[in-house]
Short mmCIF file of C-alpha atoms in Angstrom, two decimals:
data_model
loop_
_atom_site.label_atom_id
_atom_site.label_comp_id
_atom_site.label_asym_id
_atom_site.label_seq_id
_atom_site.Cartn_x
_atom_site.Cartn_y
_atom_site.Cartn_z
CA THR A 1227 162.41 -67.97 -120.24
CA PRO A 1228 159.87 -66.66 -117.76
CA VAL A 1229 160.77 -63.02 -118.47
CA GLU A 1230 161.42 -61.66 -121.96
CA LEU A 1231 163.79 -58.71 -121.44
CA THR A 1232 163.81 -56.59 -124.61
CA SER A 1233 166.16 -53.76 -123.56
CA PHE A 1234 168.49 -52.68 -120.76
CA THR A 1235 170.30 -49.33 -120.88
CA ALA A 1236 172.27 -47.03 -118.56
CA GLU A 1237 172.70 -43.28 -118.97
CA ALA A 1238 174.76 -40.87 -116.85
CA ALA A 1239 173.36 -37.42 -116.10
CA ASN A 1240 174.41 -34.92 -113.44
CA GLY A 1241 176.21 -37.48 -111.31
CA ASP A 1242 173.37 -39.99 -111.36
CA VAL A 1243 172.94 -43.09 -113.50
CA GLN A 1244 169.49 -43.77 -114.96
CA LEU A 1245 168.91 -47.47 -115.60
CA SER A 1246 165.98 -48.40 -117.86
CA TRP A 1247 164.73 -51.77 -119.01
CA THR A 1248 161.69 -53.20 -120.74
CA THR A 1249 160.03 -56.60 -120.70
CA ALA A 1250 157.78 -57.91 -123.47
CA SER A 1251 156.12 -60.41 -121.11
CA GLU A 1252 156.60 -61.87 -117.64
CA SER A 1253 155.74 -65.18 -115.99
CA ASN A 1254 156.07 -65.60 -112.21
CA ASN A 1255 158.45 -62.65 -112.00
CA SER A 1256 159.30 -61.63 -108.42
CA GLY A 1257 161.46 -58.79 -109.63
CA PHE A 1258 164.88 -57.46 -110.53
CA GLN A 1259 167.91 -57.15 -108.29
CA VAL A 1260 169.98 -54.22 -109.60
CA GLU A 1261 173.71 -54.91 -109.32
CA ARG A 1262 176.67 -52.55 -109.73
CA SER A 1263 180.40 -53.14 -110.29
CA ILE A 1264 183.48 -50.94 -110.62
CA ASP A 1265 185.47 -53.57 -112.56
CA GLY A 1266 182.81 -55.43 -114.56
CA THR A 1267 183.58 -58.66 -112.67
CA ILE A 1268 182.54 -58.37 -109.02
CA PHE A 1269 178.96 -57.12 -108.63
CA SER A 1270 177.09 -55.96 -105.53
CA ALA A 1271 173.33 -55.66 -105.11
CA ILE A 1272 172.22 -52.03 -104.72
CA ALA A 1273 168.43 -52.24 -105.11
CA PHE A 1274 165.44 -54.44 -105.82
CA VAL A 1275 162.64 -53.47 -108.22
CA ASP A 1276 159.41 -55.48 -107.94
CA GLY A 1277 158.24 -57.35 -111.04
CA LYS A 1278 154.67 -57.65 -112.33
CA GLY A 1279 154.28 -61.35 -111.57
CA THR A 1280 152.65 -62.68 -114.72
CA THR A 1281 151.67 -60.39 -117.58
CA THR A 1282 151.70 -60.39 -121.36
CA ASP A 1283 151.86 -56.59 -121.42
CA ARG A 1284 155.02 -54.68 -122.24
CA THR A 1285 156.41 -53.19 -119.00
CA ASN A 1286 158.95 -50.40 -118.55
CA TYR A 1287 161.16 -50.26 -115.46
CA SER A 1288 163.71 -47.79 -114.19
CA TYR A 1289 166.07 -47.17 -111.31
CA ILE A 1290 168.29 -44.16 -110.51
CA ASP A 1291 171.67 -44.77 -108.89
CA ARG A 1292 172.40 -41.42 -107.23
CA GLU A 1293 175.67 -39.51 -106.76
CA VAL A 1294 178.05 -42.05 -108.29
CA THR A 1295 181.46 -41.41 -109.84
CA GLY A 1296 183.85 -43.03 -112.33
CA SER A 1297 183.23 -45.86 -114.78
CA LEU A 1298 180.57 -48.29 -113.61
CA TYR A 1299 178.99 -51.54 -114.78
CA TYR A 1300 175.42 -52.67 -114.15
CA ARG A 1301 173.43 -55.86 -114.60
CA LEU A 1302 170.01 -57.15 -113.60
CA LYS A 1303 169.37 -60.38 -111.72
CA GLN A 1304 165.81 -61.34 -112.64
CA ILE A 1305 164.37 -63.52 -109.86
CA ASP A 1306 161.32 -65.79 -110.27
CA LEU A 1307 158.76 -66.36 -107.53
CA ASN A 1308 160.28 -69.86 -107.03
CA GLY A 1309 163.79 -68.42 -106.47
CA GLU A 1310 165.26 -69.29 -109.88
CA PHE A 1311 167.16 -66.44 -111.49
CA ALA A 1312 168.86 -65.25 -114.67
CA TYR A 1313 171.28 -62.38 -115.37
CA SER A 1314 170.91 -59.70 -118.01
CA ASN A 1315 173.71 -58.46 -120.18
CA VAL A 1316 176.17 -56.04 -118.52
CA VAL A 1317 176.00 -52.34 -119.45
CA GLU A 1318 178.79 -49.83 -118.84
CA VAL A 1319 178.58 -46.13 -118.03
CA SER A 1320 181.85 -44.24 -118.34
CA ASN A 1321 181.00 -40.56 -118.43
CA VAL A 1322 180.05 -40.20 -114.79
CA VAL A 1323 181.85 -37.16 -113.35
CA SER A 1324 184.78 -38.31 -111.20
CA ASP A 1325 186.70 -35.08 -110.60
CA TYR A 1326 186.42 -31.30 -110.54
CA ALA A 1327 187.20 -29.60 -113.84
CA LEU A 1328 187.20 -26.20 -115.51
CA ASP A 1329 187.38 -26.36 -119.30
CA GLN A 1330 188.81 -23.80 -121.70
CA ASN A 1331 186.08 -21.49 -122.95
CA TYR A 1332 184.85 -21.93 -126.53
CA PRO A 1333 185.24 -20.16 -128.82
CA ASN A 1334 188.41 -18.38 -127.77
CA PRO A 1335 189.01 -15.66 -128.89
CA PHE A 1336 185.33 -14.71 -128.85
CA ASN A 1337 182.98 -11.88 -129.81
CA PRO A 1338 180.71 -11.10 -127.98
CA SER A 1339 179.81 -14.39 -126.25
CA THR A 1340 181.50 -17.63 -125.26
CA THR A 1341 180.73 -20.83 -123.39
CA ILE A 1342 182.44 -21.91 -120.16
CA SER A 1343 182.08 -25.52 -118.99
CA PHE A 1344 182.87 -27.10 -115.64
CA ALA A 1345 182.28 -30.34 -113.76
CA VAL A 1346 181.75 -31.23 -110.10
CA PRO A 1347 181.89 -34.86 -108.85
CA THR A 1348 179.69 -34.28 -105.79
CA LYS A 1349 177.08 -31.74 -104.73
CA SER A 1350 179.09 -28.51 -104.27
CA PHE A 1351 178.72 -24.79 -103.83
CA VAL A 1352 180.18 -23.34 -107.03
CA THR A 1353 181.32 -19.81 -107.81
CA VAL A 1354 182.41 -18.85 -111.33
CA ARG A 1355 183.65 -15.28 -111.80
CA VAL A 1356 185.20 -13.25 -114.62
CA PHE A 1357 187.98 -10.71 -114.01
CA ASN A 1358 189.78 -8.15 -116.16
CA VAL A 1359 193.60 -7.98 -116.34
CA LEU A 1360 193.64 -5.57 -113.38
CA GLY A 1361 191.91 -8.14 -111.19
CA LYS A 1362 188.57 -6.34 -111.08
CA GLU A 1363 185.55 -8.64 -111.13
CA VAL A 1364 183.41 -7.91 -114.19
CA ALA A 1365 180.86 -10.74 -113.92
CA THR A 1366 179.62 -13.54 -111.67
CA LEU A 1367 178.34 -16.44 -113.79
CA ALA A 1368 177.52 -18.87 -110.97
CA ASN A 1369 177.20 -18.53 -107.22
CA SER A 1370 175.05 -21.41 -105.99
CA GLU A 1371 174.90 -25.11 -105.19
CA PHE A 1372 175.20 -27.60 -108.06
CA GLU A 1373 174.50 -31.33 -108.07
CA SER A 1374 177.22 -33.65 -109.32
CA GLY A 1375 177.57 -33.29 -113.09
CA LYS A 1376 178.82 -31.31 -116.07
CA TYR A 1377 177.55 -27.79 -116.64
CA THR A 1378 177.82 -25.09 -119.30
CA LEU A 1379 177.55 -21.34 -118.70
CA ASP A 1380 177.15 -18.68 -121.37
CA PHE A 1381 179.14 -15.47 -120.96
CA ASN A 1382 178.06 -12.41 -122.94
CA ALA A 1383 180.69 -9.65 -123.01
CA THR A 1384 178.76 -7.14 -125.13
CA ASN A 1385 179.37 -4.36 -122.57
CA LEU A 1386 183.10 -5.07 -122.11
CA ALA A 1387 186.11 -3.76 -124.02
CA SER A 1388 188.34 -5.99 -126.13
CA GLY A 1389 191.16 -7.58 -124.19
CA ILE A 1390 192.29 -10.44 -121.99
CA TYR A 1391 190.00 -11.70 -119.23
CA TYR A 1392 190.32 -14.46 -116.65
CA TYR A 1393 187.62 -16.73 -115.33
CA THR A 1394 187.86 -18.66 -112.08
CA ILE A 1395 185.98 -21.45 -110.41
CA SER A 1396 185.79 -22.20 -106.71
CA ALA A 1397 184.04 -25.45 -105.76
CA GLY A 1398 184.76 -27.35 -102.57
CA ASN A 1399 188.56 -27.35 -102.23
CA PHE A 1400 188.97 -26.95 -106.01
CA ASN A 1401 190.11 -23.63 -107.50
CA ALA A 1402 191.15 -23.01 -111.09
CA THR A 1403 191.70 -20.08 -113.44
CA LYS A 1404 191.71 -19.87 -117.26
CA LYS A 1405 192.46 -17.04 -119.65
CA MET A 1406 190.17 -15.90 -122.49
CA ILE A 1407 190.39 -13.19 -125.15
CA LEU A 1408 187.57 -10.87 -126.19
CA MET A 1409 188.13 -9.46 -129.69
CA LYS A 1410 185.60 -6.95 -130.99
#
């Protein structure tokens, strides 16, 4: 084979997919057509990464597929300078954020701190607030724009009394509320 592909991986992070691959050597390599699929069967070209032509050196390549959602499949179509081509193995990424979410805090009950996790499928302005049982806001944990992805916030309630508290998220058209218990 004109190109010796030694690895091909895909990793999801913050709504993007990082594709990485390595060649041990290349001979007449025009480059790599990056292809994506939602079902693992029908692939579409999304990018082209130039090859090194001919080299005996190990070469690392990467491509970032931005702001994608759901389970996705990727493969490489390595194309020679004469037009001949070969496909890589298919890799799957399934932890790309596909919906808004607000998770139950952990631990719960807690003393004095807990972790609150949430997810946004697209770039969104996110507000996460904590309220006491009377509806008074006691903390704002987030009030800014977040890229697509999963996030974790730490909430320290050292200065609050034991009791039931509620935390809310507002992101895009998504709103959710969860209950947590502070036990000192």
